[in-house]
């Protein structure tokens, strides 16, 4: 889309203009999207490496916009954070995920866990722990089956407040995972001071795990140290058989990646479960 400036010059090159226009549109339609029921949750299986069975799922949001088509979370979560909409959206995601997995477990007589991504702004809400508590009650999900995924940037923002809230959640039996581990600056010994149950090793460490010896030994050290600290170790972004073999050798607890399954819509997920049962 080209637009003429006051004096007849084109202000932007076309690509930049398109990018800005898309951003403006995402912002414009985002606020209505929740009311219009345009968000859907997909679920990516997490496999327990010992039993080779599905242990649980990570909930990943999708936006099916009639105006913009399918919008990736990479493109709308950060905008939702900037405009404060993530608080509403995040609560919807948490409630939907807990409610769905609770129902799924009842239907299939299973004990699947569900991991839900939590944004900084959500965690920093005064009533966040109360919201989580009421969603647990409302949906009947066993709190032991809920895992909240947070990132380092969340912790860095206001460490004392975050740590206090995470401890409250942990005391409720909820699990806390540090997502994208290795992409930030914190050392594992610093993380020891944070109430965590789980560490998710970022995909960037898993890529080329076999080709690059330095990376493979890093992953092994992370897993060993994580285990020393009593953490459940999860590796994400596993695409190749070689990576799986290596992670088994390192006694990684769980894996998640396209090698086993992409994120699935509910009906595909249920087909998948029926095959496994
Ligand atoms: P993330 O939490 O690190 O999620 C993992 C992303 O990697 C997902 O992308 C997933 O589909 C993708 N993935 C999983 N396995 C593989 C693999 O083997 N290969 C490759 N190439 N990719 C893999 P997705 O669903 O597009 O989500 C992107 C990011 O958007 C997430 O990164 C997370 O930061 C954010 N996000 C997604 N859903 C939510 C949500 O419900 N709430 C919040 N706050 N953020 C979310
Ligand atoms: Ca995640
Ligand atoms: Ca991640
Ligand atoms: Ca990520």
PDB file of C-alpha atoms and ligand atoms in Angstrom:
ATOM      1  CA  UNK A   1       0.000   0.000   0.000  1.00  0.00           C
ATOM      2  CA  UNK A   2       1.400   3.365  -0.978  1.00  0.00           C
ATOM      3  CA  UNK A   3       0.277   6.648   0.416  1.00  0.00           C
ATOM      4  CA  UNK A   4       1.172  10.044  -0.923  1.00  0.00           C
ATOM      5  CA  UNK A   5       2.734  12.506   1.494  1.00  0.00           C
ATOM      6  CA  UNK A   6       1.731  16.168   1.692  1.00  0.00           C
ATOM      7  CA  UNK A   7       4.235  17.253  -0.866  1.00  0.00           C
ATOM      8  CA  UNK A   8       3.813  14.337  -3.182  1.00  0.00           C
ATOM      9  CA  UNK A   9       6.760  12.220  -2.008  1.00  0.00           C
ATOM     10  CA  UNK A  10       6.414   8.664  -0.828  1.00  0.00           C
ATOM     11  CA  UNK A  11       7.315   8.678   2.823  1.00  0.00           C
ATOM     12  CA  UNK A  12       8.088   5.026   3.217  1.00  0.00           C
ATOM     13  CA  UNK A  13       9.346   2.324   1.061  1.00  0.00           C
ATOM     14  CA  UNK A  14       6.642  -0.189   0.333  1.00  0.00           C
ATOM     15  CA  UNK A  15       7.924  -2.952   2.580  1.00  0.00           C
ATOM     16  CA  UNK A  16       8.242  -0.764   5.623  1.00  0.00           C
ATOM     17  CA  UNK A  17       4.849   0.693   4.961  1.00  0.00           C
ATOM     18  CA  UNK A  18       3.277  -2.781   4.757  1.00  0.00           C
ATOM     19  CA  UNK A  19       4.922  -3.765   8.009  1.00  0.00           C
ATOM     20  CA  UNK A  20       3.608  -0.708   9.797  1.00  0.00           C
ATOM     21  CA  UNK A  21       0.160  -1.152   8.331  1.00  0.00           C
ATOM     22  CA  UNK A  22       0.050  -4.775   9.487  1.00  0.00           C
ATOM     23  CA  UNK A  23       1.066  -3.739  12.976  1.00  0.00           C
ATOM     24  CA  UNK A  24      -1.604  -1.061  13.066  1.00  0.00           C
ATOM     25  CA  UNK A  25      -4.185  -3.587  11.885  1.00  0.00           C
ATOM     26  CA  UNK A  26      -3.143  -6.216  14.405  1.00  0.00           C
ATOM     27  CA  UNK A  27      -3.548  -3.637  17.143  1.00  0.00           C
ATOM     28  CA  UNK A  28      -6.896  -2.564  15.755  1.00  0.00           C
ATOM     29  CA  UNK A  29      -8.458  -6.037  15.457  1.00  0.00           C
ATOM     30  CA  UNK A  30      -6.795  -7.619  18.497  1.00  0.00           C
ATOM     31  CA  UNK A  31      -9.080  -5.953  21.016  1.00  0.00           C
ATOM     32  CA  UNK A  32     -12.235  -7.348  19.394  1.00  0.00           C
ATOM     33  CA  UNK A  33     -10.805 -10.780  18.728  1.00  0.00           C
ATOM     34  CA  UNK A  34     -11.464 -12.195  22.185  1.00  0.00           C
ATOM     35  CA  UNK A  35     -15.130 -11.167  22.145  1.00  0.00           C
ATOM     36  CA  UNK A  36     -15.444 -12.563  18.635  1.00  0.00           C
ATOM     37  CA  UNK A  37     -14.014 -15.909  19.677  1.00  0.00           C
ATOM     38  CA  UNK A  38     -11.113 -15.775  17.247  1.00  0.00           C
ATOM     39  CA  UNK A  39      -8.458 -17.342  19.482  1.00  0.00           C
ATOM     40  CA  UNK A  40      -7.837 -21.069  19.524  1.00  0.00           C
ATOM     41  CA  UNK A  41      -5.489 -23.136  21.635  1.00  0.00           C
ATOM     42  CA  UNK A  42      -3.269 -25.779  20.118  1.00  0.00           C
ATOM     43  CA  UNK A  43      -1.498 -28.350  22.255  1.00  0.00           C
ATOM     44  CA  UNK A  44       1.967 -29.741  21.695  1.00  0.00           C
ATOM     45  CA  UNK A  45       2.699 -33.101  23.356  1.00  0.00           C
ATOM     46  CA  UNK A  46       5.568 -33.402  25.817  1.00  0.00           C
ATOM     47  CA  UNK A  47       7.042 -36.882  25.880  1.00  0.00           C
ATOM     48  CA  UNK A  48       8.452 -38.557  28.945  1.00  0.00           C
ATOM     49  CA  UNK A  49      11.762 -40.024  27.821  1.00  0.00           C
ATOM     50  CA  UNK A  50      11.633 -43.003  30.172  1.00  0.00           C
ATOM     51  CA  UNK A  51       8.167 -44.274  29.299  1.00  0.00           C
ATOM     52  CA  UNK A  52       8.192 -42.840  25.739  1.00  0.00           C
ATOM     53  CA  UNK A  53       4.612 -41.766  26.394  1.00  0.00           C
ATOM     54  CA  UNK A  54       2.850 -38.442  26.358  1.00  0.00           C
ATOM     55  CA  UNK A  55       3.219 -36.835  29.743  1.00  0.00           C
ATOM     56  CA  UNK A  56       1.351 -33.653  28.985  1.00  0.00           C
ATOM     57  CA  UNK A  57       0.969 -30.705  26.647  1.00  0.00           C
ATOM     58  CA  UNK A  58       2.052 -27.123  26.163  1.00  0.00           C
ATOM     59  CA  UNK A  59      -0.843 -24.837  25.263  1.00  0.00           C
ATOM     60  CA  UNK A  60       0.027 -22.509  22.363  1.00  0.00           C
ATOM     61  CA  UNK A  61      -2.376 -19.812  21.267  1.00  0.00           C
ATOM     62  CA  UNK A  62      -3.405 -19.192  17.638  1.00  0.00           C
ATOM     63  CA  UNK A  63      -5.323 -16.238  16.242  1.00  0.00           C
ATOM     64  CA  UNK A  64      -7.639 -16.928  13.376  1.00  0.00           C
ATOM     65  CA  UNK A  65      -8.569 -13.427  12.234  1.00  0.00           C
ATOM     66  CA  UNK A  66     -11.237 -12.982   9.532  1.00  0.00           C
ATOM     67  CA  UNK A  67      -9.549  -9.724   8.526  1.00  0.00           C
ATOM     68  CA  UNK A  68      -5.876 -10.708   8.751  1.00  0.00           C
ATOM     69  CA  UNK A  69      -5.868 -14.480   8.300  1.00  0.00           C
ATOM     70  CA  UNK A  70      -3.901 -16.703  10.641  1.00  0.00           C
ATOM     71  CA  UNK A  71      -1.655 -14.514  12.822  1.00  0.00           C
ATOM     72  CA  UNK A  72       1.316 -16.111  14.559  1.00  0.00           C
ATOM     73  CA  UNK A  73       1.738 -15.589  18.313  1.00  0.00           C
ATOM     74  CA  UNK A  74       5.197 -14.230  17.489  1.00  0.00           C
ATOM     75  CA  UNK A  75       3.364 -11.364  15.745  1.00  0.00           C
ATOM     76  CA  UNK A  76       0.630 -10.564  18.249  1.00  0.00           C
ATOM     77  CA  UNK A  77       1.770 -11.510  21.776  1.00  0.00           C
ATOM     78  CA  UNK A  78       4.271  -8.641  22.009  1.00  0.00           C
ATOM     79  CA  UNK A  79       1.650  -6.179  20.759  1.00  0.00           C
ATOM     80  CA  UNK A  80      -0.878  -7.618  23.207  1.00  0.00           C
ATOM     81  CA  UNK A  81       1.699  -6.971  25.935  1.00  0.00           C
ATOM     82  CA  UNK A  82       2.336  -3.397  24.816  1.00  0.00           C
ATOM     83  CA  UNK A  83      -1.331  -2.455  24.828  1.00  0.00           C
ATOM     84  CA  UNK A  84      -2.049  -4.311  28.070  1.00  0.00           C
ATOM     85  CA  UNK A  85      -4.464  -6.694  26.370  1.00  0.00           C
ATOM     86  CA  UNK A  86      -2.365  -9.698  27.391  1.00  0.00           C
ATOM     87  CA  UNK A  87      -3.894  -9.645  30.871  1.00  0.00           C
ATOM     88  CA  UNK A  88      -7.345 -10.425  29.481  1.00  0.00           C
ATOM     89  CA  UNK A  89      -6.101 -12.750  26.794  1.00  0.00           C
ATOM     90  CA  UNK A  90      -3.772 -14.547  29.182  1.00  0.00           C
ATOM     91  CA  UNK A  91      -6.579 -15.206  31.631  1.00  0.00           C
ATOM     92  CA  UNK A  92      -8.715 -16.605  28.829  1.00  0.00           C
ATOM     93  CA  UNK A  93      -5.825 -18.849  27.729  1.00  0.00           C
ATOM     94  CA  UNK A  94      -5.226 -20.135  31.248  1.00  0.00           C
ATOM     95  CA  UNK A  95      -8.912 -20.837  31.877  1.00  0.00           C
ATOM     96  CA  UNK A  96      -9.414 -22.527  28.500  1.00  0.00           C
ATOM     97  CA  UNK A  97      -6.307 -24.696  28.848  1.00  0.00           C
ATOM     98  CA  UNK A  98      -7.129 -25.819  32.400  1.00  0.00           C
ATOM     99  CA  UNK A  99     -10.730 -26.496  31.512  1.00  0.00           C
ATOM    100  CA  UNK A 100      -9.847 -28.459  28.368  1.00  0.00           C
ATOM    101  CA  UNK A 101      -7.170 -30.647  29.977  1.00  0.00           C
ATOM    102  CA  UNK A 102      -9.326 -31.281  33.020  1.00  0.00           C
ATOM    103  CA  UNK A 103     -12.091 -32.520  30.717  1.00  0.00           C
ATOM    104  CA  UNK A 104      -9.642 -34.505  28.609  1.00  0.00           C
ATOM    105  CA  UNK A 105      -8.289 -36.311  31.667  1.00  0.00           C
ATOM    106  CA  UNK A 106     -11.812 -37.162  32.788  1.00  0.00           C
ATOM    107  CA  UNK A 107     -12.735 -38.417  29.326  1.00  0.00           C
ATOM    108  CA  UNK A 108      -9.665 -40.608  28.801  1.00  0.00           C
ATOM    109  CA  UNK A 109      -8.966 -41.454  32.434  1.00  0.00           C
ATOM    110  CA  UNK A 110      -5.492 -39.917  32.187  1.00  0.00           C
ATOM    111  CA  UNK A 111      -3.296 -37.571  34.202  1.00  0.00           C
ATOM    112  CA  UNK A 112      -1.894 -35.291  31.529  1.00  0.00           C
ATOM    113  CA  UNK A 113      -0.190 -32.088  32.588  1.00  0.00           C
ATOM    114  CA  UNK A 114      -0.716 -28.754  30.883  1.00  0.00           C
ATOM    115  CA  UNK A 115       1.933 -26.051  30.527  1.00  0.00           C
ATOM    116  CA  UNK A 116       0.710 -22.502  29.972  1.00  0.00           C
ATOM    117  CA  UNK A 117       2.870 -19.530  28.933  1.00  0.00           C
ATOM    118  CA  UNK A 118       2.562 -16.561  31.270  1.00  0.00           C
ATOM    119  CA  UNK A 119       3.552 -13.024  30.288  1.00  0.00           C
ATOM    120  CA  UNK A 120       5.291 -10.622  32.603  1.00  0.00           C
ATOM    121  CA  UNK A 121       2.353  -8.267  32.797  1.00  0.00           C
ATOM    122  CA  UNK A 122       0.094 -11.126  33.884  1.00  0.00           C
ATOM    123  CA  UNK A 123       2.401 -12.256  36.668  1.00  0.00           C
ATOM    124  CA  UNK A 124       2.760  -8.672  37.892  1.00  0.00           C
ATOM    125  CA  UNK A 125      -1.001  -8.162  38.277  1.00  0.00           C
ATOM    126  CA  UNK A 126      -1.847  -7.763  41.958  1.00  0.00           C
ATOM    127  CA  UNK A 127      -4.449 -10.500  41.812  1.00  0.00           C
ATOM    128  CA  UNK A 128      -2.544 -13.022  39.661  1.00  0.00           C
ATOM    129  CA  UNK A 129      -2.285 -15.771  42.277  1.00  0.00           C
ATOM    130  CA  UNK A 130      -5.978 -15.338  43.154  1.00  0.00           C
ATOM    131  CA  UNK A 131      -6.922 -15.597  39.477  1.00  0.00           C
ATOM    132  CA  UNK A 132      -4.941 -18.826  39.114  1.00  0.00           C
ATOM    133  CA  UNK A 133      -6.490 -20.184  42.298  1.00  0.00           C
ATOM    134  CA  UNK A 134     -10.034 -19.479  41.154  1.00  0.00           C
ATOM    135  CA  UNK A 135      -9.390 -20.990  37.712  1.00  0.00           C
ATOM    136  CA  UNK A 136      -8.096 -24.161  39.383  1.00  0.00           C
ATOM    137  CA  UNK A 137     -11.231 -24.377  41.513  1.00  0.00           C
ATOM    138  CA  UNK A 138     -13.552 -23.537  38.659  1.00  0.00           C
ATOM    139  CA  UNK A 139     -12.105 -26.088  36.225  1.00  0.00           C
ATOM    140  CA  UNK A 140     -11.402 -28.855  38.735  1.00  0.00           C
ATOM    141  CA  UNK A 141      -7.882 -29.360  37.374  1.00  0.00           C
ATOM    142  CA  UNK A 142      -5.496 -30.940  39.864  1.00  0.00           C
ATOM    143  CA  UNK A 143      -2.973 -28.132  40.586  1.00  0.00           C
ATOM    144  CA  UNK A 144      -0.180 -30.708  40.337  1.00  0.00           C
ATOM    145  CA  UNK A 145      -1.030 -31.010  36.664  1.00  0.00           C
ATOM    146  CA  UNK A 146      -0.633 -27.310  35.927  1.00  0.00           C
ATOM    147  CA  UNK A 147       2.717 -25.850  34.945  1.00  0.00           C
ATOM    148  CA  UNK A 148       3.228 -22.127  34.382  1.00  0.00           C
ATOM    149  CA  UNK A 149       5.989 -21.197  31.922  1.00  0.00           C
ATOM    150  CA  UNK A 150       7.796 -17.952  32.539  1.00  0.00           C
ATOM    151  CA  UNK A 151      10.900 -16.428  30.965  1.00  0.00           C
ATOM    152  CA  UNK A 152      13.932 -14.799  32.502  1.00  0.00           C
ATOM    153  CA  UNK A 153      12.873 -11.340  31.395  1.00  0.00           C
ATOM    154  CA  UNK A 154       9.794 -11.792  33.567  1.00  0.00           C
ATOM    155  CA  UNK A 155      11.972 -12.523  36.583  1.00  0.00           C
ATOM    156  CA  UNK A 156      14.339  -9.635  35.889  1.00  0.00           C
ATOM    157  CA  UNK A 157      11.559  -7.072  35.840  1.00  0.00           C
ATOM    158  CA  UNK A 158      10.781  -7.130  39.554  1.00  0.00           C
ATOM    159  CA  UNK A 159      12.470 -10.137  41.098  1.00  0.00           C
ATOM    160  CA  UNK A 160      11.125  -9.795  44.658  1.00  0.00           C
ATOM    161  CA  UNK A 161       7.497  -9.575  43.566  1.00  0.00           C
ATOM    162  CA  UNK A 162       7.850 -12.425  41.080  1.00  0.00           C
ATOM    163  CA  UNK A 163       9.657 -14.691  43.505  1.00  0.00           C
ATOM    164  CA  UNK A 164       7.012 -14.113  46.180  1.00  0.00           C
ATOM    165  CA  UNK A 165       4.196 -14.974  43.799  1.00  0.00           C
ATOM    166  CA  UNK A 166       5.943 -18.000  42.364  1.00  0.00           C
ATOM    167  CA  UNK A 167       6.429 -19.329  45.875  1.00  0.00           C
ATOM    168  CA  UNK A 168       2.706 -18.944  46.604  1.00  0.00           C
ATOM    169  CA  UNK A 169       1.865 -20.828  43.394  1.00  0.00           C
ATOM    170  CA  UNK A 170       4.408 -23.518  44.174  1.00  0.00           C
ATOM    171  CA  UNK A 171       2.861 -23.957  47.611  1.00  0.00           C
ATOM    172  CA  UNK A 172      -0.464 -24.562  45.879  1.00  0.00           C
ATOM    173  CA  UNK A 173       1.164 -27.525  44.116  1.00  0.00           C
ATOM    174  CA  UNK A 174       1.518 -25.774  40.774  1.00  0.00           C
ATOM    175  CA  UNK A 175       4.728 -26.343  38.795  1.00  0.00           C
ATOM    176  CA  UNK A 176       6.865 -23.475  37.541  1.00  0.00           C
ATOM    177  CA  UNK A 177       9.004 -23.820  34.417  1.00  0.00           C
ATOM    178  CA  UNK A 178      11.663 -21.439  33.211  1.00  0.00           C
ATOM    179  CA  UNK A 179      11.149 -21.205  29.440  1.00  0.00           C
ATOM    180  CA  UNK A 180      13.821 -20.562  26.777  1.00  0.00           C
ATOM    181  CA  UNK A 181      16.582 -21.345  29.241  1.00  0.00           C
ATOM    182  CA  UNK A 182      20.004 -20.359  27.930  1.00  0.00           C
ATOM    183  CA  UNK A 183      18.878 -17.350  25.898  1.00  0.00           C
ATOM    184  CA  UNK A 184      19.157 -14.946  28.852  1.00  0.00           C
ATOM    185  CA  UNK A 185      21.970 -14.084  31.187  1.00  0.00           C
ATOM    186  CA  UNK A 186      21.182 -15.940  34.388  1.00  0.00           C
ATOM    187  CA  UNK A 187      23.433 -18.685  35.580  1.00  0.00           C
ATOM    188  CA  UNK A 188      22.031 -21.889  36.917  1.00  0.00           C
ATOM    189  CA  UNK A 189      23.287 -21.062  40.394  1.00  0.00           C
ATOM    190  CA  UNK A 190      21.360 -17.793  40.353  1.00  0.00           C
ATOM    191  CA  UNK A 191      18.276 -19.666  39.232  1.00  0.00           C
ATOM    192  CA  UNK A 192      18.627 -21.829  42.281  1.00  0.00           C
ATOM    193  CA  UNK A 193      17.298 -18.901  44.298  1.00  0.00           C
ATOM    194  CA  UNK A 194      14.098 -18.805  42.196  1.00  0.00           C
ATOM    195  CA  UNK A 195      11.193 -21.114  43.054  1.00  0.00           C
ATOM    196  CA  UNK A 196      11.242 -23.404  40.010  1.00  0.00           C
ATOM    197  CA  UNK A 197      10.401 -27.021  39.330  1.00  0.00           C
ATOM    198  CA  UNK A 198      11.308 -27.239  35.657  1.00  0.00           C
ATOM    199  CA  UNK A 199      13.840 -25.917  33.166  1.00  0.00           C
ATOM    200  CA  UNK A 200      13.126 -25.825  29.445  1.00  0.00           C
ATOM    201  CA  UNK A 201      16.316 -25.820  27.401  1.00  0.00           C
ATOM    202  CA  UNK A 202      15.891 -23.495  24.441  1.00  0.00           C
ATOM    203  CA  UNK A 203      15.722 -24.850  20.911  1.00  0.00           C
ATOM    204  CA  UNK A 204      18.858 -22.937  19.923  1.00  0.00           C
ATOM    205  CA  UNK A 205      20.893 -25.377  22.054  1.00  0.00           C
ATOM    206  CA  UNK A 206      19.126 -28.372  20.603  1.00  0.00           C
ATOM    207  CA  UNK A 207      19.720 -27.341  16.972  1.00  0.00           C
ATOM    208  CA  UNK A 208      22.947 -28.831  15.589  1.00  0.00           C
ATOM    209  CA  UNK A 209      23.297 -30.801  18.788  1.00  0.00           C
ATOM    210  CA  UNK A 210      25.171 -33.520  16.950  1.00  0.00           C
ATOM    211  CA  UNK A 211      27.239 -31.426  14.566  1.00  0.00           C
ATOM    212  CA  UNK A 212      28.719 -29.091  17.119  1.00  0.00           C
ATOM    213  CA  UNK A 213      30.508 -30.738  19.938  1.00  0.00           C
ATOM    214  CA  UNK A 214      30.650 -27.589  22.084  1.00  0.00           C
ATOM    215  CA  UNK A 215      26.870 -27.315  22.065  1.00  0.00           C
ATOM    216  CA  UNK A 216      26.357 -30.957  22.873  1.00  0.00           C
ATOM    217  CA  UNK A 217      28.551 -30.743  25.927  1.00  0.00           C
ATOM    218  CA  UNK A 218      26.776 -27.563  27.049  1.00  0.00           C
ATOM    219  CA  UNK A 219      23.438 -29.362  26.934  1.00  0.00           C
ATOM    220  CA  UNK A 220      24.846 -32.266  28.880  1.00  0.00           C
ATOM    221  CA  UNK A 221      26.263 -29.940  31.568  1.00  0.00           C
ATOM    222  CA  UNK A 222      22.988 -28.033  31.839  1.00  0.00           C
ATOM    223  CA  UNK A 223      21.043 -31.252  32.341  1.00  0.00           C
ATOM    224  CA  UNK A 224      23.501 -32.619  34.893  1.00  0.00           C
ATOM    225  CA  UNK A 225      23.528 -29.408  36.896  1.00  0.00           C
ATOM    226  CA  UNK A 226      19.747 -29.006  36.615  1.00  0.00           C
ATOM    227  CA  UNK A 227      19.297 -32.497  38.022  1.00  0.00           C
ATOM    228  CA  UNK A 228      21.653 -31.666  40.879  1.00  0.00           C
ATOM    229  CA  UNK A 229      19.305 -28.821  41.737  1.00  0.00           C
ATOM    230  CA  UNK A 230      16.336 -31.180  41.596  1.00  0.00           C
ATOM    231  CA  UNK A 231      14.811 -29.688  38.444  1.00  0.00           C
ATOM    232  CA  UNK A 232      12.794 -31.500  35.824  1.00  0.00           C
ATOM    233  CA  UNK A 233      14.655 -30.977  32.537  1.00  0.00           C
ATOM    234  CA  UNK A 234      12.708 -30.465  29.326  1.00  0.00           C
ATOM    235  CA  UNK A 235      14.262 -30.023  25.879  1.00  0.00           C
ATOM    236  CA  UNK A 236      12.263 -28.219  23.218  1.00  0.00           C
ATOM    237  CA  UNK A 237      12.513 -28.059  19.439  1.00  0.00           C
ATOM    238  CA  UNK A 238      13.583 -31.682  18.892  1.00  0.00           C
ATOM    239  CA  UNK A 239      13.376 -32.358  15.174  1.00  0.00           C
ATOM    240  CA  UNK A 240      15.879 -35.171  14.609  1.00  0.00           C
ATOM    241  CA  UNK A 241      16.379 -38.701  15.819  1.00  0.00           C
ATOM    242  CA  UNK A 242      20.030 -37.932  16.673  1.00  0.00           C
ATOM    243  CA  UNK A 243      18.980 -35.194  19.066  1.00  0.00           C
ATOM    244  CA  UNK A 244      16.574 -37.581  20.771  1.00  0.00           C
ATOM    245  CA  UNK A 245      19.303 -40.203  21.206  1.00  0.00           C
ATOM    246  CA  UNK A 246      21.682 -37.651  22.678  1.00  0.00           C
ATOM    247  CA  UNK A 247      19.066 -36.344  25.116  1.00  0.00           C
ATOM    248  CA  UNK A 248      18.251 -39.878  26.219  1.00  0.00           C
ATOM    249  CA  UNK A 249      21.923 -40.429  26.899  1.00  0.00           C
ATOM    250  CA  UNK A 250      21.985 -37.268  29.048  1.00  0.00           C
ATOM    251  CA  UNK A 251      18.895 -38.467  30.993  1.00  0.00           C
ATOM    252  CA  UNK A 252      16.795 -35.494  29.960  1.00  0.00           C
ATOM    253  CA  UNK A 253      13.319 -35.961  31.455  1.00  0.00           C
ATOM    254  CA  UNK A 254      11.002 -34.728  28.742  1.00  0.00           C
ATOM    255  CA  UNK A 255      11.142 -33.667  25.129  1.00  0.00           C
ATOM    256  CA  UNK A 256       8.934 -31.566  22.943  1.00  0.00           C
ATOM    257  CA  UNK A 257       9.347 -31.049  19.211  1.00  0.00           C
ATOM    258  CA  UNK A 258       8.245 -31.724  15.666  1.00  0.00           C
ATOM    259  CA  UNK A 259      10.010 -35.111  15.714  1.00  0.00           C
ATOM    260  CA  UNK A 260       7.215 -36.361  17.886  1.00  0.00           C
ATOM    261  CA  UNK A 261       4.430 -33.919  17.094  1.00  0.00           C
ATOM    262  CA  UNK A 262       3.623 -30.371  16.046  1.00  0.00           C
ATOM    263  CA  UNK A 263       1.125 -28.435  18.151  1.00  0.00           C
ATOM    264  CA  UNK A 264      -2.278 -30.075  17.540  1.00  0.00           C
ATOM    265  CA  UNK A 265      -5.833 -28.815  17.460  1.00  0.00           C
ATOM    266  CA  UNK A 266      -8.156 -30.548  19.945  1.00  0.00           C
ATOM    267  CA  UNK A 267      -9.625 -33.071  17.536  1.00  0.00           C
ATOM    268  CA  UNK A 268      -6.201 -34.162  16.221  1.00  0.00           C
ATOM    269  CA  UNK A 269      -4.930 -34.367  19.770  1.00  0.00           C
ATOM    270  CA  UNK A 270      -7.711 -36.720  20.778  1.00  0.00           C
ATOM    271  CA  UNK A 271      -7.023 -38.953  17.779  1.00  0.00           C
ATOM    272  CA  UNK A 272      -3.395 -39.024  18.840  1.00  0.00           C
ATOM    273  CA  UNK A 273      -4.306 -40.057  22.388  1.00  0.00           C
ATOM    274  CA  UNK A 274      -6.597 -42.812  21.205  1.00  0.00           C
ATOM    275  CA  UNK A 275      -3.740 -44.253  19.146  1.00  0.00           C
ATOM    276  CA  UNK A 276      -1.466 -44.262  22.151  1.00  0.00           C
ATOM    277  CA  UNK A 277      -3.987 -45.888  24.463  1.00  0.00           C
TER     278      UNK A 277
HETATM  279  P1  LIG B   1       7.662 -20.815  23.090  1.00  0.00           P
HETATM  280  O1  LIG B   1       6.876 -20.741  24.373  1.00  0.00           O
HETATM  281  O2  LIG B   1       9.141 -20.977  23.201  1.00  0.00           O
HETATM  282  O3  LIG B   1       6.966 -21.986  22.281  1.00  0.00           O
HETATM  283  C1  LIG B   1       7.672 -22.880  21.438  1.00  0.00           C
HETATM  284  C2  LIG B   1       7.476 -22.538  19.989  1.00  0.00           C
HETATM  285  O4  LIG B   1       8.307 -23.410  19.201  1.00  0.00           O
HETATM  286  C3  LIG B   1       6.052 -22.745  19.487  1.00  0.00           C
HETATM  287  O5  LIG B   1       5.811 -21.787  18.463  1.00  0.00           O
HETATM  288  C4  LIG B   1       6.118 -24.153  18.880  1.00  0.00           C
HETATM  289  O6  LIG B   1       5.144 -24.392  17.905  1.00  0.00           O
HETATM  290  C5  LIG B   1       7.503 -24.142  18.286  1.00  0.00           C
HETATM  291  N1  LIG B   1       8.072 -25.484  18.164  1.00  0.00           N
HETATM  292  C6  LIG B   1       7.825 -26.568  18.920  1.00  0.00           C
HETATM  293  N2  LIG B   1       8.550 -27.623  18.515  1.00  0.00           N
HETATM  294  C7  LIG B   1       9.289 -27.188  17.467  1.00  0.00           C
HETATM  295  C8  LIG B   1      10.248 -27.825  16.599  1.00  0.00           C
HETATM  296  O7  LIG B   1      10.590 -29.014  16.719  1.00  0.00           O
HETATM  297  N3  LIG B   1      10.804 -27.053  15.611  1.00  0.00           N
HETATM  298  C9  LIG B   1      10.464 -25.734  15.464  1.00  0.00           C
HETATM  299  N4  LIG B   1      11.037 -25.047  14.446  1.00  0.00           N
HETATM  300  N5  LIG B   1       9.578 -25.116  16.253  1.00  0.00           N
HETATM  301  C10 LIG B   1       8.995 -25.826  17.244  1.00  0.00           C
HETATM  302  P2  LIG B   1       4.490 -20.879  18.488  1.00  0.00           P
HETATM  303  O8  LIG B   1       3.322 -21.708  18.866  1.00  0.00           O
HETATM  304  O9  LIG B   1       4.471 -20.164  17.187  1.00  0.00           O
HETATM  305  O10 LIG B   1       4.747 -19.861  19.664  1.00  0.00           O
HETATM  306  C11 LIG B   1       5.780 -18.919  19.579  1.00  0.00           C
HETATM  307  C12 LIG B   1       5.943 -18.155  20.863  1.00  0.00           C
HETATM  308  O11 LIG B   1       4.773 -17.350  21.104  1.00  0.00           O
HETATM  309  C13 LIG B   1       6.070 -19.024  22.099  1.00  0.00           C
HETATM  310  O12 LIG B   1       7.382 -19.487  22.217  1.00  0.00           O
HETATM  311  C14 LIG B   1       5.661 -18.057  23.178  1.00  0.00           C
HETATM  312  O13 LIG B   1       6.723 -17.194  23.495  1.00  0.00           O
HETATM  313  C15 LIG B   1       4.561 -17.257  22.485  1.00  0.00           C
HETATM  314  N6  LIG B   1       3.259 -17.852  22.842  1.00  0.00           N
HETATM  315  C16 LIG B   1       2.590 -18.856  22.240  1.00  0.00           C
HETATM  316  N7  LIG B   1       1.429 -19.125  22.882  1.00  0.00           N
HETATM  317  C17 LIG B   1       1.387 -18.278  23.939  1.00  0.00           C
HETATM  318  C18 LIG B   1       0.438 -18.073  25.009  1.00  0.00           C
HETATM  319  O14 LIG B   1      -0.577 -18.746  25.144  1.00  0.00           O
HETATM  320  N8  LIG B   1       0.732 -17.072  25.910  1.00  0.00           N
HETATM  321  C19 LIG B   1       1.870 -16.319  25.826  1.00  0.00           C
HETATM  322  N9  LIG B   1       2.092 -15.379  26.743  1.00  0.00           N
HETATM  323  N10 LIG B   1       2.783 -16.503  24.848  1.00  0.00           N
HETATM  324  C20 LIG B   1       2.546 -17.468  23.918  1.00  0.00           C
HETATM  325 CA1  LIG B   2       6.755 -21.917  26.198  1.00  0.00          CA
HETATM  326 CA1  LIG B   3      10.408 -21.997  24.742  1.00  0.00          CA
HETATM  327 CA1  LIG B   4      10.564 -18.935  22.415  1.00  0.00          CA
END
